PDB file of C-alpha atoms in Angstrom:
ATOM      1  CA  UNK A 129     136.630 -30.707  41.633  1.00 91.00           C
ATOM      2  CA  UNK A 130     133.496 -29.066  40.253  1.00 95.00           C
ATOM      3  CA  UNK A 131     130.509 -29.890  42.484  1.00 97.00           C
ATOM      4  CA  UNK A 132     126.909 -29.851  41.204  1.00 98.00           C
ATOM      5  CA  UNK A 133     123.971 -29.949  43.619  1.00 98.00           C
ATOM      6  CA  UNK A 134     120.772 -31.670  42.472  1.00 98.00           C
ATOM      7  CA  UNK A 135     117.538 -31.109  44.372  1.00 97.00           C
ATOM      8  CA  UNK A 136     113.787 -31.133  43.979  1.00 96.00           C
ATOM      9  CA  UNK A 137     110.728 -31.560  46.134  1.00 95.00           C
ATOM     10  CA  UNK A 138     109.270 -34.954  46.950  1.00 92.00           C
ATOM     11  CA  UNK A 139     108.252 -36.785  43.773  1.00 94.00           C
ATOM     12  CA  UNK A 140     109.950 -34.254  41.514  1.00 94.00           C
ATOM     13  CA  UNK A 141     112.403 -36.703  39.978  1.00 94.00           C
ATOM     14  CA  UNK A 142     115.787 -35.667  41.412  1.00 96.00           C
ATOM     15  CA  UNK A 143     116.864 -39.300  41.738  1.00 94.00           C
ATOM     16  CA  UNK A 144     115.884 -40.013  38.123  1.00 94.00           C
ATOM     17  CA  UNK A 145     117.997 -37.051  36.987  1.00 97.00           C
ATOM     18  CA  UNK A 146     120.869 -38.187  39.216  1.00 97.00           C
ATOM     19  CA  UNK A 147     120.786 -41.669  37.651  1.00 97.00           C
ATOM     20  CA  UNK A 148     121.127 -40.115  34.178  1.00 97.00           C
ATOM     21  CA  UNK A 149     124.245 -38.255  35.350  1.00 98.00           C
ATOM     22  CA  UNK A 150     125.585 -41.565  36.694  1.00 97.00           C
ATOM     23  CA  UNK A 151     125.043 -43.214  33.299  1.00 97.00           C
ATOM     24  CA  UNK A 152     127.170 -40.380  31.858  1.00 97.00           C
ATOM     25  CA  UNK A 153     129.974 -41.396  34.231  1.00 97.00           C
ATOM     26  CA  UNK A 154     129.436 -38.705  36.848  1.00 98.00           C
ATOM     27  CA  UNK A 155     129.776 -39.895  40.464  1.00 98.00           C
ATOM     28  CA  UNK A 156     126.695 -38.967  42.514  1.00 98.00           C
ATOM     29  CA  UNK A 157     126.628 -38.590  46.295  1.00 98.00           C
ATOM     30  CA  UNK A 158     123.171 -39.367  47.690  1.00 97.00           C
ATOM     31  CA  UNK A 159     122.811 -37.243  50.827  1.00 96.00           C
ATOM     32  CA  UNK A 160     119.690 -39.023  52.130  1.00 92.00           C
ATOM     33  CA  UNK A 161     121.414 -42.414  51.913  1.00 95.00           C
ATOM     34  CA  UNK A 162     124.508 -40.960  53.592  1.00 96.00           C
ATOM     35  CA  UNK A 163     122.324 -39.570  56.400  1.00 95.00           C
ATOM     36  CA  UNK A 164     120.787 -42.994  57.035  1.00 93.00           C
ATOM     37  CA  UNK A 165     124.259 -44.563  57.100  1.00 95.00           C
ATOM     38  CA  UNK A 166     125.907 -41.965  59.336  1.00 96.00           C
ATOM     39  CA  UNK A 167     123.059 -42.195  61.864  1.00 96.00           C
ATOM     40  CA  UNK A 168     124.075 -45.793  62.601  1.00 95.00           C
ATOM     41  CA  UNK A 169     127.841 -45.533  62.103  1.00 95.00           C
ATOM     42  CA  UNK A 170     129.046 -42.220  63.608  1.00 94.00           C
ATOM     43  CA  UNK A 171     129.492 -42.717  67.392  1.00 94.00           C
ATOM     44  CA  UNK A 172     129.422 -38.974  68.122  1.00 93.00           C
ATOM     45  CA  UNK A 173     126.172 -38.506  66.191  1.00 96.00           C
ATOM     46  CA  UNK A 174     124.608 -41.621  67.765  1.00 96.00           C
ATOM     47  CA  UNK A 175     125.405 -40.307  71.265  1.00 96.00           C
ATOM     48  CA  UNK A 176     123.940 -36.894  70.391  1.00 96.00           C
ATOM     49  CA  UNK A 177     120.748 -38.445  68.995  1.00 97.00           C
ATOM     50  CA  UNK A 178     120.296 -40.601  72.112  1.00 96.00           C
ATOM     51  CA  UNK A 179     120.841 -37.564  74.324  1.00 96.00           C
ATOM     52  CA  UNK A 180     118.351 -35.479  72.319  1.00 96.00           C
ATOM     53  CA  UNK A 181     115.638 -38.053  71.574  1.00 96.00           C
ATOM     54  CA  UNK A 182     116.163 -40.559  74.388  1.00 95.00           C
ATOM     55  CA  UNK A 183     117.844 -43.981  74.508  1.00 95.00           C
ATOM     56  CA  UNK A 184     114.848 -45.437  72.687  1.00 95.00           C
ATOM     57  CA  UNK A 185     116.090 -43.633  69.541  1.00 96.00           C
ATOM     58  CA  UNK A 186     118.026 -46.873  68.893  1.00 96.00           C
ATOM     59  CA  UNK A 187     117.106 -50.522  69.255  1.00 96.00           C
ATOM     60  CA  UNK A 188     119.325 -52.859  71.280  1.00 94.00           C
ATOM     61  CA  UNK A 189     121.013 -54.115  68.090  1.00 95.00           C
ATOM     62  CA  UNK A 190     122.146 -50.561  67.219  1.00 93.00           C
ATOM     63  CA  UNK A 191     119.638 -49.913  64.447  1.00 94.00           C
ATOM     64  CA  UNK A 192     117.815 -46.602  64.369  1.00 95.00           C
ATOM     65  CA  UNK A 193     114.276 -46.524  65.740  1.00 96.00           C
ATOM     66  CA  UNK A 194     112.907 -44.459  62.863  1.00 91.00           C
ATOM     67  CA  UNK A 195     109.298 -44.598  64.084  1.00 92.00           C
ATOM     68  CA  UNK A 196     110.277 -43.177  67.469  1.00 94.00           C
ATOM     69  CA  UNK A 197     112.239 -40.275  65.970  1.00 94.00           C
ATOM     70  CA  UNK A 198     109.607 -39.633  63.277  1.00 88.00           C
ATOM     71  CA  UNK A 199     106.845 -39.485  65.896  1.00 89.00           C
ATOM     72  CA  UNK A 200     108.765 -36.684  67.611  1.00 92.00           C
ATOM     73  CA  UNK A 201     110.106 -34.602  64.715  1.00 89.00           C
ATOM     74  CA  UNK A 202     107.164 -34.777  62.319  1.00 80.00           C
ATOM     75  CA  UNK A 203     104.844 -33.224  64.885  1.00 78.00           C
ATOM     76  CA  UNK A 204     107.179 -30.525  66.191  1.00 86.00           C
ATOM     77  CA  UNK A 205     109.125 -28.146  63.969  1.00 85.00           C
ATOM     78  CA  UNK A 206     111.629 -27.346  66.759  1.00 92.00           C
ATOM     79  CA  UNK A 207     112.452 -31.035  67.184  1.00 93.00           C
ATOM     80  CA  UNK A 208     112.946 -31.409  63.413  1.00 90.00           C
ATOM     81  CA  UNK A 209     115.362 -28.476  63.478  1.00 90.00           C
ATOM     82  CA  UNK A 210     117.272 -30.206  66.302  1.00 94.00           C
ATOM     83  CA  UNK A 211     117.501 -33.436  64.309  1.00 95.00           C
ATOM     84  CA  UNK A 212     118.703 -31.651  61.178  1.00 92.00           C
ATOM     85  CA  UNK A 213     121.261 -29.608  63.151  1.00 93.00           C
ATOM     86  CA  UNK A 214     122.830 -32.880  64.307  1.00 96.00           C
ATOM     87  CA  UNK A 215     122.598 -34.929  61.101  1.00 95.00           C
ATOM     88  CA  UNK A 216     123.435 -32.352  58.406  1.00 93.00           C
ATOM     89  CA  UNK A 217     126.958 -31.493  59.654  1.00 93.00           C
ATOM     90  CA  UNK A 218     127.779 -35.217  59.845  1.00 94.00           C
ATOM     91  CA  UNK A 219     126.625 -35.681  56.230  1.00 95.00           C
ATOM     92  CA  UNK A 220     128.656 -32.629  55.155  1.00 93.00           C
ATOM     93  CA  UNK A 221     131.779 -34.292  56.592  1.00 93.00           C
ATOM     94  CA  UNK A 222     131.043 -37.534  54.740  1.00 95.00           C
ATOM     95  CA  UNK A 223     130.548 -35.582  51.492  1.00 96.00           C
ATOM     96  CA  UNK A 224     133.849 -33.721  51.932  1.00 94.00           C
ATOM     97  CA  UNK A 225     135.687 -37.013  52.433  1.00 95.00           C
ATOM     98  CA  UNK A 226     133.879 -38.626  49.489  1.00 97.00           C
ATOM     99  CA  UNK A 227     134.853 -35.794  47.114  1.00 96.00           C
ATOM    100  CA  UNK A 228     138.556 -36.153  47.982  1.00 95.00           C
ATOM    101  CA  UNK A 229     138.400 -39.827  46.961  1.00 96.00           C
ATOM    102  CA  UNK A 230     137.089 -39.071  43.452  1.00 96.00           C
ATOM    103  CA  UNK A 231     140.061 -38.833  41.109  1.00 90.00           C
ATOM    104  CA  UNK A 232     138.988 -39.568  37.544  1.00 92.00           C
ATOM    105  CA  UNK A 233     135.748 -37.686  36.939  1.00 95.00           C
ATOM    106  CA  UNK A 234     135.202 -34.328  35.231  1.00 95.00           C
ATOM    107  CA  UNK A 235     132.882 -33.287  38.084  1.00 97.00           C
ATOM    108  CA  UNK A 236     130.687 -34.754  40.831  1.00 98.00           C
ATOM    109  CA  UNK A 237     127.055 -34.329  41.818  1.00 98.00           C
ATOM    110  CA  UNK A 238     125.330 -34.250  45.194  1.00 97.00           C
ATOM    111  CA  UNK A 239     121.676 -35.288  45.290  1.00 97.00           C
ATOM    112  CA  UNK A 240     119.907 -33.843  48.327  1.00 96.00           C
ATOM    113  CA  UNK A 241     116.229 -33.220  49.038  1.00 92.00           C
ATOM    114  CA  UNK A 242     117.171 -30.461  51.493  1.00 91.00           C
ATOM    115  CA  UNK A 243     120.018 -28.921  49.492  1.00 94.00           C
ATOM    116  CA  UNK A 244     118.782 -25.366  50.110  1.00 94.00           C
ATOM    117  CA  UNK A 245     117.105 -25.970  53.474  1.00 90.00           C
ATOM    118  CA  UNK A 246     120.339 -27.410  54.942  1.00 89.00           C
ATOM    119  CA  UNK A 247     122.535 -24.731  53.301  1.00 90.00           C
ATOM    120  CA  UNK A 248     124.606 -27.519  51.716  1.00 91.00           C
ATOM    121  CA  UNK A 249     124.146 -25.772  48.365  1.00 95.00           C
ATOM    122  CA  UNK A 250     126.976 -23.524  49.590  1.00 94.00           C
ATOM    123  CA  UNK A 251     129.313 -26.519  49.161  1.00 93.00           C
ATOM    124  CA  UNK A 252     128.346 -26.740  45.450  1.00 96.00           C
ATOM    125  CA  UNK A 253     129.536 -24.680  42.497  1.00 97.00           C
ATOM    126  CA  UNK A 254     126.186 -24.918  40.692  1.00 97.00           C
ATOM    127  CA  UNK A 255     122.725 -26.208  41.576  1.00 98.00           C
ATOM    128  CA  UNK A 256     119.979 -27.923  39.582  1.00 98.00           C
ATOM    129  CA  UNK A 257     116.318 -27.876  40.601  1.00 98.00           C
ATOM    130  CA  UNK A 258     114.161 -30.705  39.210  1.00 97.00           C
ATOM    131  CA  UNK A 259     110.538 -29.550  38.955  1.00 96.00           C
ATOM    132  CA  UNK A 260     107.155 -31.132  38.345  1.00 95.00           C
ATOM    133  CA  UNK A 261     103.598 -29.948  39.057  1.00 94.00           C
ATOM    134  CA  UNK A 262     102.371 -30.661  42.596  1.00 93.00           C
ATOM    135  CA  UNK A 263      99.531 -32.988  41.558  1.00 94.00           C
ATOM    136  CA  UNK A 264     101.867 -35.104  39.433  1.00 94.00           C
ATOM    137  CA  UNK A 265     104.385 -35.297  42.302  1.00 95.00           C
ATOM    138  CA  UNK A 266     101.676 -36.340  44.765  1.00 94.00           C
ATOM    139  CA  UNK A 267     100.464 -39.112  42.434  1.00 94.00           C
ATOM    140  CA  UNK A 268     104.038 -40.372  41.854  1.00 94.00           C
ATOM    141  CA  UNK A 269     104.810 -40.620  45.575  1.00 93.00           C
ATOM    142  CA  UNK A 270     101.461 -42.205  46.440  1.00 94.00           C
ATOM    143  CA  UNK A 271     102.134 -44.913  43.832  1.00 93.00           C
ATOM    144  CA  UNK A 272     105.843 -45.306  44.653  1.00 93.00           C
ATOM    145  CA  UNK A 273     105.706 -45.306  48.464  1.00 91.00           C
ATOM    146  CA  UNK A 274     102.114 -46.323  49.180  1.00 91.00           C
ATOM    147  CA  UNK A 275     101.498 -43.116  51.123  1.00 89.00           C
ATOM    148  CA  UNK A 276      98.211 -41.283  51.468  1.00 91.00           C
ATOM    149  CA  UNK A 277      97.695 -37.896  49.857  1.00 93.00           C
ATOM    150  CA  UNK A 278      97.776 -36.272  53.316  1.00 91.00           C
ATOM    151  CA  UNK A 279     101.141 -37.921  54.113  1.00 87.00           C
ATOM    152  CA  UNK A 280     102.683 -36.720  50.840  1.00 89.00           C
ATOM    153  CA  UNK A 281     101.308 -33.205  51.330  1.00 90.00           C
ATOM    154  CA  UNK A 282     102.688 -33.139  54.879  1.00 85.00           C
ATOM    155  CA  UNK A 283     106.175 -34.137  53.707  1.00 84.00           C
ATOM    156  CA  UNK A 284     106.057 -31.645  50.862  1.00 87.00           C
ATOM    157  CA  UNK A 285     105.056 -28.865  53.274  1.00 85.00           C
ATOM    158  CA  UNK A 286     108.273 -29.391  55.259  1.00 80.00           C
ATOM    159  CA  UNK A 287     110.389 -28.445  52.231  1.00 86.00           C
ATOM    160  CA  UNK A 288     110.915 -25.031  50.683  1.00 91.00           C
ATOM    161  CA  UNK A 289     108.344 -24.367  47.954  1.00 92.00           C
ATOM    162  CA  UNK A 290     109.230 -25.332  44.375  1.00 93.00           C
ATOM    163  CA  UNK A 291     109.054 -21.643  43.460  1.00 94.00           C
ATOM    164  CA  UNK A 292     111.583 -20.680  46.121  1.00 95.00           C
ATOM    165  CA  UNK A 293     113.984 -23.498  45.171  1.00 96.00           C
ATOM    166  CA  UNK A 294     113.648 -22.637  41.482  1.00 96.00           C
ATOM    167  CA  UNK A 295     114.619 -19.032  42.240  1.00 96.00           C
ATOM    168  CA  UNK A 296     117.657 -20.211  44.221  1.00 96.00           C
ATOM    169  CA  UNK A 297     118.834 -22.766  41.626  1.00 97.00           C
ATOM    170  CA  UNK A 298     121.275 -22.060  38.816  1.00 97.00           C
ATOM    171  CA  UNK A 299     119.550 -24.493  36.432  1.00 98.00           C
ATOM    172  CA  UNK A 300     116.088 -26.063  36.186  1.00 97.00           C
ATOM    173  CA  UNK A 301     115.149 -29.449  34.711  1.00 97.00           C
ATOM    174  CA  UNK A 302     111.462 -29.983  33.998  1.00 96.00           C
ATOM    175  CA  UNK A 303     110.250 -33.506  34.767  1.00 95.00           C
ATOM    176  CA  UNK A 304     106.573 -32.924  34.042  1.00 92.00           C
ATOM    177  CA  UNK A 305     106.035 -35.637  31.397  1.00 84.00           C
ATOM    178  CA  UNK A 306     105.882 -32.990  28.636  1.00 90.00           C
ATOM    179  CA  UNK A 307     109.650 -32.564  28.148  1.00 89.00           C
ATOM    180  CA  UNK A 308     112.169 -35.391  27.914  1.00 93.00           C
ATOM    181  CA  UNK A 309     114.578 -35.404  30.856  1.00 95.00           C
ATOM    182  CA  UNK A 310     117.614 -36.985  29.144  1.00 96.00           C
ATOM    183  CA  UNK A 311     118.178 -34.175  26.568  1.00 97.00           C
ATOM    184  CA  UNK A 312     117.973 -31.599  29.390  1.00 97.00           C
ATOM    185  CA  UNK A 313     120.587 -33.524  31.397  1.00 97.00           C
ATOM    186  CA  UNK A 314     122.838 -33.956  28.330  1.00 97.00           C
ATOM    187  CA  UNK A 315     122.741 -30.210  27.676  1.00 97.00           C
ATOM    188  CA  UNK A 316     123.793 -29.418  31.249  1.00 98.00           C
ATOM    189  CA  UNK A 317     126.431 -32.170  31.161  1.00 97.00           C
ATOM    190  CA  UNK A 318     128.042 -30.502  28.132  1.00 97.00           C
ATOM    191  CA  UNK A 319     127.956 -27.137  29.891  1.00 96.00           C
ATOM    192  CA  UNK A 320     129.647 -28.573  32.992  1.00 97.00           C
ATOM    193  CA  UNK A 321     132.296 -30.316  30.864  1.00 96.00           C
ATOM    194  CA  UNK A 322     133.066 -26.989  29.175  1.00 94.00           C
ATOM    195  CA  UNK A 323     133.738 -25.422  32.566  1.00 88.00           C
ATOM    196  CA  UNK A 324     136.621 -27.812  33.254  1.00 68.00           C
TER     197      UNK A 324
END
């Protein structure tokens, strides 16, 4: 099964691009959603997170105490690395299982904000970077999530730069409101179909 990685920095539009692929009948694995799910369903990961971040990492009902973990990892790069080193391998396993269950698709896509940072791009045959100018991305996220400029800039700073990701990617889709996204996706879709 051909595997396509889709990434982009915060507010770049990777989810929008992923939805277009879905409309074309391509199954998309959303790594961030899978991470949220596995953090409350994988007993081994839950135990490791409690050991690393304390029992207060989870509420009594088993839900993740996101504020507690965020307060630790967003202020300490080493703690963020610890969190990612626990969560990413669990998500990789879920992705591997998911791919084996897809039978009737020409290829699949994996949408992941940290595709390059987590090295999960190595599990993909090709990668797409969705780009947009920083100011446009900041405005999108402020409107979408109700965050302050400083909060968006802080989250963006924890990702590889757009320039670095663009250099690493096989393909680039521009989502800067000057080029239409759908024709760019359709062109890549045809290319991927021709590789089958």
